Structure formats: structure tokens, C-alpha cells
Amino acid sequence: MYILLILLAFILLVISLFGSAIKSDKNSFLFDLRLSLIKAFIGIAFFSYIICEILSIFNVFTFNYVLFSWVLVNGIIFFLNKEKIKLNIFNIFSYKIVIPKKESSILLFIFFIIILPLLLLSLFIPPNNWDSMSYHLPRVEHWIQNKNIYPYPTNIVRQVLTSPLSEYIIANFQILSITDAFSNLVQFGSFIFILFSGTLIFSLLK
């Protein structure tokens, strides 16, 4: 599936942004990993924004050009960071994380009771709430139909007035997958972003 190009770009960003020097502090690895994941989330949002804006200028916000854009993004990330990616792959996968039994039990509980079910819901259930059906998804459909992200005539003003960043990302997902079934992954990704950001702040505050 072509949507995996976005996942590949995310993984390449995580590996290339990971701090190559592991400090002596036992928490430095998890700190660096969370920080690189947060930066990768921001990077995917930035690339989605750039792709939408640039392709819309020429009215070519279509499957072929979006596909080419994400292939280009992956190529650029890899070309600029190929040495660092090779080094960091070894650092990430060779590091052994030691988590106390109590904390590991809590993490497993959170993963299997909260995170995994939400991920499965995001993968197998398309958006179906009022906001999604009234202006989030119609907005994306109009953009795909018009081949640009510019305002269009509509009776639902939220489709053209609200902040569009989440729809930029959804539009890239939807064009590459040719379905809206994976649109909830954007919201799930935002949840993980907040989770990592919150725990990172807590660790900084001790």
C-alpha cells in the first residue's frame, strides 16, 4: 500500500533524528527515543503541509503527484542522513532497556488495554462521528475533487475557516490509500504524540 511511504518517512525521521551518543544516564535512551519520535511526528505534519501547498499552486493535488512527493521525501531524508541512519539503527537495536517489574507491568497494561485497542479501532473503523462527516472529511473530498486546498463555496463555513493541518495529513493519507478508512490514524498519531510529549515533560520535571 502506498500509504506505507508515510510510515517509512516517519521511521527514517525517527532513526535520523535519534541522538547518536547514548549518555551514561539510564533514562537517556528513552528520552532520546521519545524526543526523536516527537520530532518525527512534527516532520510528517510539515511535509504534509508542504506537499499540499506546493501541489495546490499548480492544481495537481492528485494521486500521482502526491505519490511522487512522498517518494521524493523518503529519498531526501535517506540521502541526507544515510550515514547517521546506519549508525543509529545499530544504537537503537543494540541497546537493552531495563525496566523494573512493576513499571513494566503498568506499561503492558496501558499498551494492551488502551493503546492497542485504539490502534485497532483506528485501522478498522473509518471516521463516523458528526464532526468528521459534516466538515473534516467533506473538506478533504472537496480538496481532492478540486485538486487544490483553496477555499470553495459551501454552506458549512467550518470547512473553510477552521485550522486545516489535520486535514492536510488526512488528505495525504486518503489520496495514497484511495480510501478514508485510515483517516483515524491521524487522530491516533496525535494521541501518541501527546503521550510522548507529556511523559517527556514529566521526566524533565523529575
JSON list of C-alpha atoms in Angstrom, two decimals:
[
{"chain": "A", "resi": 1, "resn": "MET", "atom": "CA", "xyz": [0.00, 0.00, 0.00]},
{"chain": "A", "resi": 2, "resn": "TYR", "atom": "CA", "xyz": [1.28, 3.44, -0.94]},
{"chain": "A", "resi": 3, "resn": "ILE", "atom": "CA", "xyz": [0.31, 4.83, 2.46]},
{"chain": "A", "resi": 4, "resn": "LEU", "atom": "CA", "xyz": [3.31, 2.92, 3.83]},
{"chain": "A", "resi": 5, "resn": "LEU", "atom": "CA", "xyz": [5.50, 5.60, 2.24]},
{"chain": "A", "resi": 6, "resn": "ILE", "atom": "CA", "xyz": [4.38, 7.95, 5.02]},
{"chain": "A", "resi": 7, "resn": "LEU", "atom": "CA", "xyz": [5.21, 5.30, 7.63]},
{"chain": "A", "resi": 8, "resn": "LEU", "atom": "CA", "xyz": [8.61, 4.79, 6.01]},
{"chain": "A", "resi": 9, "resn": "ALA", "atom": "CA", "xyz": [9.29, 8.53, 6.11]},
{"chain": "A", "resi": 10, "resn": "PHE", "atom": "CA", "xyz": [8.31, 8.56, 9.79]},
{"chain": "A", "resi": 11, "resn": "ILE", "atom": "CA", "xyz": [10.67, 5.66, 10.60]},
{"chain": "A", "resi": 12, "resn": "LEU", "atom": "CA", "xyz": [13.54, 7.26, 8.67]},
{"chain": "A", "resi": 13, "resn": "LEU", "atom": "CA", "xyz": [12.97, 10.53, 10.53]},
{"chain": "A", "resi": 14, "resn": "VAL", "atom": "CA", "xyz": [12.95, 8.76, 13.90]},
{"chain": "A", "resi": 15, "resn": "ILE", "atom": "CA", "xyz": [16.22, 6.97, 13.15]},
{"chain": "A", "resi": 16, "resn": "SER", "atom": "CA", "xyz": [17.95, 10.00, 11.65]},
{"chain": "A", "resi": 17, "resn": "LEU", "atom": "CA", "xyz": [16.86, 12.33, 14.48]},
{"chain": "A", "resi": 18, "resn": "PHE", "atom": "CA", "xyz": [17.82, 9.91, 17.24]},
{"chain": "A", "resi": 19, "resn": "GLY", "atom": "CA", "xyz": [20.75, 11.11, 19.36]},
{"chain": "A", "resi": 20, "resn": "SER", "atom": "CA", "xyz": [23.72, 9.00, 18.29]},
{"chain": "A", "resi": 21, "resn": "ALA", "atom": "CA", "xyz": [25.60, 9.47, 21.57]},
{"chain": "A", "resi": 22, "resn": "ILE", "atom": "CA", "xyz": [23.99, 7.49, 24.41]},
{"chain": "A", "resi": 23, "resn": "LYS", "atom": "CA", "xyz": [24.65, 9.16, 27.75]},
{"chain": "A", "resi": 24, "resn": "SER", "atom": "CA", "xyz": [25.51, 7.30, 30.93]},
{"chain": "A", "resi": 25, "resn": "ASP", "atom": "CA", "xyz": [22.15, 8.14, 32.45]},
{"chain": "A", "resi": 26, "resn": "LYS", "atom": "CA", "xyz": [19.94, 5.05, 32.26]},
{"chain": "A", "resi": 27, "resn": "ASN", "atom": "CA", "xyz": [16.97, 7.16, 31.10]},
{"chain": "A", "resi": 28, "resn": "SER", "atom": "CA", "xyz": [18.84, 8.95, 28.29]},
{"chain": "A", "resi": 29, "resn": "PHE", "atom": "CA", "xyz": [17.99, 6.28, 25.70]},
{"chain": "A", "resi": 30, "resn": "LEU", "atom": "CA", "xyz": [14.23, 6.50, 26.30]},
{"chain": "A", "resi": 31, "resn": "PHE", "atom": "CA", "xyz": [14.49, 10.28, 26.49]},
{"chain": "A", "resi": 32, "resn": "ASP", "atom": "CA", "xyz": [16.26, 10.48, 23.11]},
{"chain": "A", "resi": 33, "resn": "LEU", "atom": "CA", "xyz": [13.86, 7.97, 21.57]},
{"chain": "A", "resi": 34, "resn": "ARG", "atom": "CA", "xyz": [10.77, 9.88, 22.67]},
{"chain": "A", "resi": 35, "resn": "LEU", "atom": "CA", "xyz": [12.30, 13.17, 21.55]},
{"chain": "A", "resi": 36, "resn": "SER", "atom": "CA", "xyz": [13.09, 11.76, 18.10]},
{"chain": "A", "resi": 37, "resn": "LEU", "atom": "CA", "xyz": [9.55, 10.34, 17.83]},
{"chain": "A", "resi": 38, "resn": "ILE", "atom": "CA", "xyz": [8.07, 13.76, 18.68]},
{"chain": "A", "resi": 39, "resn": "LYS", "atom": "CA", "xyz": [10.29, 15.45, 16.08]},
{"chain": "A", "resi": 40, "resn": "ALA", "atom": "CA", "xyz": [9.30, 12.80, 13.51]},
{"chain": "A", "resi": 41, "resn": "PHE", "atom": "CA", "xyz": [5.59, 13.48, 14.12]},
{"chain": "A", "resi": 42, "resn": "ILE", "atom": "CA", "xyz": [6.23, 17.18, 13.56]},
{"chain": "A", "resi": 43, "resn": "GLY", "atom": "CA", "xyz": [8.26, 16.34, 10.44]},
{"chain": "A", "resi": 44, "resn": "ILE", "atom": "CA", "xyz": [5.41, 14.31, 8.91]},
{"chain": "A", "resi": 45, "resn": "ALA", "atom": "CA", "xyz": [2.98, 17.17, 9.60]},
{"chain": "A", "resi": 46, "resn": "PHE", "atom": "CA", "xyz": [5.43, 19.63, 8.00]},
{"chain": "A", "resi": 47, "resn": "PHE", "atom": "CA", "xyz": [5.94, 17.51, 4.86]},
{"chain": "A", "resi": 48, "resn": "SER", "atom": "CA", "xyz": [2.17, 17.01, 4.53]},
{"chain": "A", "resi": 49, "resn": "TYR", "atom": "CA", "xyz": [1.69, 20.78, 4.72]},
{"chain": "A", "resi": 50, "resn": "ILE", "atom": "CA", "xyz": [4.41, 21.48, 2.14]},
{"chain": "A", "resi": 51, "resn": "ILE", "atom": "CA", "xyz": [3.09, 18.84, -0.28]},
{"chain": "A", "resi": 52, "resn": "CYS", "atom": "CA", "xyz": [-0.48, 20.18, -0.05]},
{"chain": "A", "resi": 53, "resn": "GLU", "atom": "CA", "xyz": [0.56, 23.80, -0.52]},
{"chain": "A", "resi": 54, "resn": "ILE", "atom": "CA", "xyz": [3.03, 23.31, -3.38]},
{"chain": "A", "resi": 55, "resn": "LEU", "atom": "CA", "xyz": [0.86, 20.90, -5.40]},
{"chain": "A", "resi": 56, "resn": "SER", "atom": "CA", "xyz": [-2.17, 23.16, -4.93]},
{"chain": "A", "resi": 57, "resn": "ILE", "atom": "CA", "xyz": [-0.35, 26.08, -6.56]},
{"chain": "A", "resi": 58, "resn": "PHE", "atom": "CA", "xyz": [-0.34, 24.13, -9.82]},
{"chain": "A", "resi": 59, "resn": "ASN", "atom": "CA", "xyz": [-3.71, 22.38, -9.28]},
{"chain": "A", "resi": 60, "resn": "VAL", "atom": "CA", "xyz": [-2.02, 18.97, -9.28]},
{"chain": "A", "resi": 61, "resn": "PHE", "atom": "CA", "xyz": [-3.01, 17.72, -5.81]},
{"chain": "A", "resi": 62, "resn": "THR", "atom": "CA", "xyz": [-3.62, 14.24, -7.24]},
{"chain": "A", "resi": 63, "resn": "PHE", "atom": "CA", "xyz": [-2.53, 10.66, -6.56]},
{"chain": "A", "resi": 64, "resn": "ASN", "atom": "CA", "xyz": [0.43, 10.59, -8.96]},
{"chain": "A", "resi": 65, "resn": "TYR", "atom": "CA", "xyz": [1.96, 13.82, -7.71]},
{"chain": "A", "resi": 66, "resn": "VAL", "atom": "CA", "xyz": [1.35, 13.02, -4.03]},
{"chain": "A", "resi": 67, "resn": "LEU", "atom": "CA", "xyz": [2.91, 9.59, -4.55]},
{"chain": "A", "resi": 68, "resn": "PHE", "atom": "CA", "xyz": [5.94, 11.14, -6.27]},
{"chain": "A", "resi": 69, "resn": "SER", "atom": "CA", "xyz": [6.23, 13.74, -3.49]},
{"chain": "A", "resi": 70, "resn": "TRP", "atom": "CA", "xyz": [6.41, 11.11, -0.72]},
{"chain": "A", "resi": 71, "resn": "VAL", "atom": "CA", "xyz": [8.91, 9.02, -2.72]},
{"chain": "A", "resi": 72, "resn": "LEU", "atom": "CA", "xyz": [10.97, 12.22, -3.05]},
{"chain": "A", "resi": 73, "resn": "VAL", "atom": "CA", "xyz": [10.64, 12.97, 0.69]},
{"chain": "A", "resi": 74, "resn": "ASN", "atom": "CA", "xyz": [11.87, 9.49, 1.58]},
{"chain": "A", "resi": 75, "resn": "GLY", "atom": "CA", "xyz": [14.74, 9.80, -0.86]},
{"chain": "A", "resi": 76, "resn": "ILE", "atom": "CA", "xyz": [15.82, 13.17, 0.51]},
{"chain": "A", "resi": 77, "resn": "ILE", "atom": "CA", "xyz": [15.65, 12.02, 4.13]},
{"chain": "A", "resi": 78, "resn": "PHE", "atom": "CA", "xyz": [17.71, 8.92, 3.37]},
{"chain": "A", "resi": 79, "resn": "PHE", "atom": "CA", "xyz": [20.25, 10.73, 1.16]},
{"chain": "A", "resi": 80, "resn": "LEU", "atom": "CA", "xyz": [20.89, 13.49, 3.72]},
{"chain": "A", "resi": 81, "resn": "ASN", "atom": "CA", "xyz": [21.11, 11.13, 6.69]},
{"chain": "A", "resi": 82, "resn": "LYS", "atom": "CA", "xyz": [22.29, 7.78, 5.32]},
{"chain": "A", "resi": 83, "resn": "GLU", "atom": "CA", "xyz": [25.42, 7.60, 7.49]},
{"chain": "A", "resi": 84, "resn": "LYS", "atom": "CA", "xyz": [23.56, 8.68, 10.61]},
{"chain": "A", "resi": 85, "resn": "ILE", "atom": "CA", "xyz": [20.74, 6.22, 9.85]},
{"chain": "A", "resi": 86, "resn": "LYS", "atom": "CA", "xyz": [23.21, 3.33, 9.64]},
{"chain": "A", "resi": 87, "resn": "LEU", "atom": "CA", "xyz": [24.82, 4.34, 12.92]},
{"chain": "A", "resi": 88, "resn": "ASN", "atom": "CA", "xyz": [21.57, 4.94, 14.78]},
{"chain": "A", "resi": 89, "resn": "ILE", "atom": "CA", "xyz": [19.98, 1.66, 13.64]},
{"chain": "A", "resi": 90, "resn": "PHE", "atom": "CA", "xyz": [22.81, -0.11, 15.45]},
{"chain": "A", "resi": 91, "resn": "ASN", "atom": "CA", "xyz": [22.45, 2.15, 18.53]},
{"chain": "A", "resi": 92, "resn": "ILE", "atom": "CA", "xyz": [18.69, 1.71, 18.79]},
{"chain": "A", "resi": 93, "resn": "PHE", "atom": "CA", "xyz": [18.51, -2.06, 18.27]},
{"chain": "A", "resi": 94, "resn": "SER", "atom": "CA", "xyz": [21.63, -2.94, 20.27]},
{"chain": "A", "resi": 95, "resn": "TYR", "atom": "CA", "xyz": [20.57, -1.03, 23.39]},
{"chain": "A", "resi": 96, "resn": "LYS", "atom": "CA", "xyz": [18.98, -3.12, 26.12]},
{"chain": "A", "resi": 97, "resn": "ILE", "atom": "CA", "xyz": [16.28, -1.35, 28.11]},
{"chain": "A", "resi": 98, "resn": "VAL", "atom": "CA", "xyz": [16.00, -2.45, 31.73]},
{"chain": "A", "resi": 99, "resn": "ILE", "atom": "CA", "xyz": [12.56, -1.70, 33.17]},
{"chain": "A", "resi": 100, "resn": "PRO", "atom": "CA", "xyz": [11.62, -2.66, 36.75]},
{"chain": "A", "resi": 101, "resn": "LYS", "atom": "CA", "xyz": [8.93, -5.35, 37.02]},
{"chain": "A", "resi": 102, "resn": "LYS", "atom": "CA", "xyz": [6.31, -3.00, 38.50]},
{"chain": "A", "resi": 103, "resn": "GLU", "atom": "CA", "xyz": [6.78, -0.36, 35.79]},
{"chain": "A", "resi": 104, "resn": "SER", "atom": "CA", "xyz": [6.83, -2.97, 33.02]},
{"chain": "A", "resi": 105, "resn": "SER", "atom": "CA", "xyz": [3.52, -4.39, 34.28]},
{"chain": "A", "resi": 106, "resn": "ILE", "atom": "CA", "xyz": [1.96, -0.91, 34.21]},
{"chain": "A", "resi": 107, "resn": "LEU", "atom": "CA", "xyz": [3.30, -0.29, 30.68]},
{"chain": "A", "resi": 108, "resn": "LEU", "atom": "CA", "xyz": [1.97, -3.63, 29.42]},
{"chain": "A", "resi": 109, "resn": "PHE", "atom": "CA", "xyz": [-1.41, -2.90, 30.98]},
{"chain": "A", "resi": 110, "resn": "ILE", "atom": "CA", "xyz": [-1.57, 0.53, 29.31]},
{"chain": "A", "resi": 111, "resn": "PHE", "atom": "CA", "xyz": [-0.48, -0.94, 25.96]},
{"chain": "A", "resi": 112, "resn": "PHE", "atom": "CA", "xyz": [-2.97, -3.84, 25.84]},
{"chain": "A", "resi": 113, "resn": "ILE", "atom": "CA", "xyz": [-5.91, -2.07, 27.49]},
{"chain": "A", "resi": 114, "resn": "ILE", "atom": "CA", "xyz": [-5.64, 1.42, 25.97]},
{"chain": "A", "resi": 115, "resn": "ILE", "atom": "CA", "xyz": [-3.13, 1.83, 23.13]},
{"chain": "A", "resi": 116, "resn": "LEU", "atom": "CA", "xyz": [-3.59, -1.42, 21.18]},
{"chain": "A", "resi": 117, "resn": "PRO", "atom": "CA", "xyz": [-7.43, -1.31, 21.16]},
{"chain": "A", "resi": 118, "resn": "LEU", "atom": "CA", "xyz": [-7.33, 2.32, 20.00]},
{"chain": "A", "resi": 119, "resn": "LEU", "atom": "CA", "xyz": [-4.88, 1.40, 17.24]},
{"chain": "A", "resi": 120, "resn": "LEU", "atom": "CA", "xyz": [-7.13, -1.44, 16.06]},
{"chain": "A", "resi": 121, "resn": "LEU", "atom": "CA", "xyz": [-10.15, 0.87, 16.09]},
{"chain": "A", "resi": 122, "resn": "SER", "atom": "CA", "xyz": [-8.19, 3.42, 14.06]},
{"chain": "A", "resi": 123, "resn": "LEU", "atom": "CA", "xyz": [-7.23, 0.79, 11.50]},
{"chain": "A", "resi": 124, "resn": "PHE", "atom": "CA", "xyz": [-10.56, -0.98, 11.06]},
{"chain": "A", "resi": 125, "resn": "ILE", "atom": "CA", "xyz": [-13.23, 1.67, 11.71]},
{"chain": "A", "resi": 126, "resn": "PRO", "atom": "CA", "xyz": [-13.41, 4.76, 9.46]},
{"chain": "A", "resi": 127, "resn": "PRO", "atom": "CA", "xyz": [-14.44, 8.13, 10.95]},
{"chain": "A", "resi": 128, "resn": "ASN", "atom": "CA", "xyz": [-18.19, 8.23, 11.61]},
{"chain": "A", "resi": 129, "resn": "ASN", "atom": "CA", "xyz": [-18.86, 10.99, 14.15]},
{"chain": "A", "resi": 130, "resn": "TRP", "atom": "CA", "xyz": [-20.72, 14.23, 13.40]},
{"chain": "A", "resi": 131, "resn": "ASP", "atom": "CA", "xyz": [-17.67, 16.48, 13.06]},
{"chain": "A", "resi": 132, "resn": "SER", "atom": "CA", "xyz": [-15.94, 14.08, 10.69]},
{"chain": "A", "resi": 133, "resn": "MET", "atom": "CA", "xyz": [-18.98, 13.63, 8.45]},
{"chain": "A", "resi": 134, "resn": "SER", "atom": "CA", "xyz": [-20.00, 17.31, 8.44]},
{"chain": "A", "resi": 135, "resn": "TYR", "atom": "CA", "xyz": [-16.75, 19.10, 7.73]},
{"chain": "A", "resi": 136, "resn": "HIS", "atom": "CA", "xyz": [-13.48, 17.18, 8.23]},
{"chain": "A", "resi": 137, "resn": "LEU", "atom": "CA", "xyz": [-13.94, 14.51, 5.55]},
{"chain": "A", "resi": 138, "resn": "PRO", "atom": "CA", "xyz": [-16.07, 16.63, 3.16]},
{"chain": "A", "resi": 139, "resn": "ARG", "atom": "CA", "xyz": [-13.33, 19.23, 3.28]},
{"chain": "A", "resi": 140, "resn": "VAL", "atom": "CA", "xyz": [-10.76, 16.64, 2.22]},
{"chain": "A", "resi": 141, "resn": "GLU", "atom": "CA", "xyz": [-13.06, 15.32, -0.52]},
{"chain": "A", "resi": 142, "resn": "HIS", "atom": "CA", "xyz": [-13.52, 18.84, -1.91]},
{"chain": "A", "resi": 143, "resn": "TRP", "atom": "CA", "xyz": [-9.76, 19.33, -1.98]},
{"chain": "A", "resi": 144, "resn": "ILE", "atom": "CA", "xyz": [-9.25, 16.06, -3.84]},
{"chain": "A", "resi": 145, "resn": "GLN", "atom": "CA", "xyz": [-12.04, 16.92, -6.27]},
{"chain": "A", "resi": 146, "resn": "ASN", "atom": "CA", "xyz": [-10.71, 20.45, -6.87]},
{"chain": "A", "resi": 147, "resn": "LYS", "atom": "CA", "xyz": [-7.06, 19.25, -6.96]},
{"chain": "A", "resi": 148, "resn": "ASN", "atom": "CA", "xyz": [-6.10, 22.04, -4.56]},
{"chain": "A", "resi": 149, "resn": "ILE", "atom": "CA", "xyz": [-6.67, 23.12, -0.96]},
{"chain": "A", "resi": 150, "resn": "TYR", "atom": "CA", "xyz": [-8.11, 26.56, -1.68]},
{"chain": "A", "resi": 151, "resn": "PRO", "atom": "CA", "xyz": [-11.48, 27.75, -0.26]},
{"chain": "A", "resi": 152, "resn": "TYR", "atom": "CA", "xyz": [-14.60, 26.75, -2.17]},
{"chain": "A", "resi": 153, "resn": "PRO", "atom": "CA", "xyz": [-18.33, 27.63, -1.97]},
{"chain": "A", "resi": 154, "resn": "THR", "atom": "CA", "xyz": [-20.02, 25.85, 0.92]},
{"chain": "A", "resi": 155, "resn": "ASN", "atom": "CA", "xyz": [-22.87, 26.34, 3.39]},
{"chain": "A", "resi": 156, "resn": "ILE", "atom": "CA", "xyz": [-20.78, 24.83, 6.20]},
{"chain": "A", "resi": 157, "resn": "VAL", "atom": "CA", "xyz": [-18.29, 27.58, 6.95]},
{"chain": "A", "resi": 158, "resn": "ARG", "atom": "CA", "xyz": [-16.19, 25.36, 9.21]},
{"chain": "A", "resi": 159, "resn": "GLN", "atom": "CA", "xyz": [-14.99, 23.60, 6.07]},
{"chain": "A", "resi": 160, "resn": "VAL", "atom": "CA", "xyz": [-13.10, 26.71, 5.02]},
{"chain": "A", "resi": 161, "resn": "LEU", "atom": "CA", "xyz": [-12.47, 28.57, 8.31]},
{"chain": "A", "resi": 162, "resn": "THR", "atom": "CA", "xyz": [-11.05, 26.04, 10.77]},
{"chain": "A", "resi": 163, "resn": "SER", "atom": "CA", "xyz": [-7.35, 25.22, 11.07]},
{"chain": "A", "resi": 164, "resn": "PRO", "atom": "CA", "xyz": [-6.51, 22.79, 8.24]},
{"chain": "A", "resi": 165, "resn": "LEU", "atom": "CA", "xyz": [-3.34, 20.97, 9.41]},
{"chain": "A", "resi": 166, "resn": "SER", "atom": "CA", "xyz": [-5.06, 17.73, 10.47]},
{"chain": "A", "resi": 167, "resn": "GLU", "atom": "CA", "xyz": [-6.92, 17.67, 7.14]},
{"chain": "A", "resi": 168, "resn": "TYR", "atom": "CA", "xyz": [-3.64, 18.20, 5.28]},
{"chain": "A", "resi": 169, "resn": "ILE", "atom": "CA", "xyz": [-2.33, 14.99, 6.83]},
{"chain": "A", "resi": 170, "resn": "ILE", "atom": "CA", "xyz": [-5.64, 13.15, 6.32]},
{"chain": "A", "resi": 171, "resn": "ALA", "atom": "CA", "xyz": [-5.68, 14.24, 2.67]},
{"chain": "A", "resi": 172, "resn": "ASN", "atom": "CA", "xyz": [-2.24, 12.71, 2.09]},
{"chain": "A", "resi": 173, "resn": "PHE", "atom": "CA", "xyz": [-3.36, 9.51, 3.82]},
{"chain": "A", "resi": 174, "resn": "GLN", "atom": "CA", "xyz": [-6.59, 9.38, 1.84]},
{"chain": "A", "resi": 175, "resn": "ILE", "atom": "CA", "xyz": [-5.05, 10.06, -1.56]},
{"chain": "A", "resi": 176, "resn": "LEU", "atom": "CA", "xyz": [-2.34, 7.43, -1.13]},
{"chain": "A", "resi": 177, "resn": "SER", "atom": "CA", "xyz": [-4.71, 4.79, 0.28]},
{"chain": "A", "resi": 178, "resn": "ILE", "atom": "CA", "xyz": [-7.64, 5.73, -2.03]},
{"chain": "A", "resi": 179, "resn": "THR", "atom": "CA", "xyz": [-9.98, 5.36, 0.96]},
{"chain": "A", "resi": 180, "resn": "ASP", "atom": "CA", "xyz": [-10.91, 7.23, 4.13]},
{"chain": "A", "resi": 181, "resn": "ALA", "atom": "CA", "xyz": [-10.58, 4.06, 6.23]},
{"chain": "A", "resi": 182, "resn": "PHE", "atom": "CA", "xyz": [-7.22, 5.14, 7.65]},
{"chain": "A", "resi": 183, "resn": "SER", "atom": "CA", "xyz": [-8.14, 8.73, 8.48]},
{"chain": "A", "resi": 184, "resn": "ASN", "atom": "CA", "xyz": [-8.48, 7.90, 12.18]},
{"chain": "A", "resi": 185, "resn": "LEU", "atom": "CA", "xyz": [-4.77, 7.08, 12.25]},
{"chain": "A", "resi": 186, "resn": "VAL", "atom": "CA", "xyz": [-4.10, 10.82, 12.24]},
{"chain": "A", "resi": 187, "resn": "GLN", "atom": "CA", "xyz": [-6.01, 11.25, 15.49]},
{"chain": "A", "resi": 188, "resn": "PHE", "atom": "CA", "xyz": [-4.34, 8.15, 16.95]},
{"chain": "A", "resi": 189, "resn": "GLY", "atom": "CA", "xyz": [-0.96, 9.59, 15.98]},
{"chain": "A", "resi": 190, "resn": "SER", "atom": "CA", "xyz": [-1.89, 12.83, 17.75]},
{"chain": "A", "resi": 191, "resn": "PHE", "atom": "CA", "xyz": [-2.75, 10.81, 20.87]},
{"chain": "A", "resi": 192, "resn": "ILE", "atom": "CA", "xyz": [0.68, 9.10, 20.80]},
{"chain": "A", "resi": 193, "resn": "PHE", "atom": "CA", "xyz": [2.33, 12.49, 20.20]},
{"chain": "A", "resi": 194, "resn": "ILE", "atom": "CA", "xyz": [0.63, 13.91, 23.31]},
{"chain": "A", "resi": 195, "resn": "LEU", "atom": "CA", "xyz": [1.52, 10.78, 25.30]},
{"chain": "A", "resi": 196, "resn": "PHE", "atom": "CA", "xyz": [5.21, 11.05, 24.41]},
{"chain": "A", "resi": 197, "resn": "SER", "atom": "CA", "xyz": [5.26, 14.82, 24.94]},
{"chain": "A", "resi": 198, "resn": "GLY", "atom": "CA", "xyz": [3.60, 14.52, 28.35]},
{"chain": "A", "resi": 199, "resn": "THR", "atom": "CA", "xyz": [5.92, 11.80, 29.61]},
{"chain": "A", "resi": 200, "resn": "LEU", "atom": "CA", "xyz": [8.92, 13.71, 28.27]},
{"chain": "A", "resi": 201, "resn": "ILE", "atom": "CA", "xyz": [7.87, 16.82, 30.20]},
{"chain": "A", "resi": 202, "resn": "PHE", "atom": "CA", "xyz": [7.30, 14.72, 33.34]},
{"chain": "A", "resi": 203, "resn": "SER", "atom": "CA", "xyz": [10.80, 13.25, 33.04]},
{"chain": "A", "resi": 204, "resn": "LEU", "atom": "CA", "xyz": [12.29, 16.73, 32.70]},
{"chain": "A", "resi": 205, "resn": "LEU", "atom": "CA", "xyz": [10.44, 17.86, 35.81]},
{"chain": "A", "resi": 206, "resn": "LYS", "atom": "CA", "xyz": [11.55, 14.68, 37.65]}
]
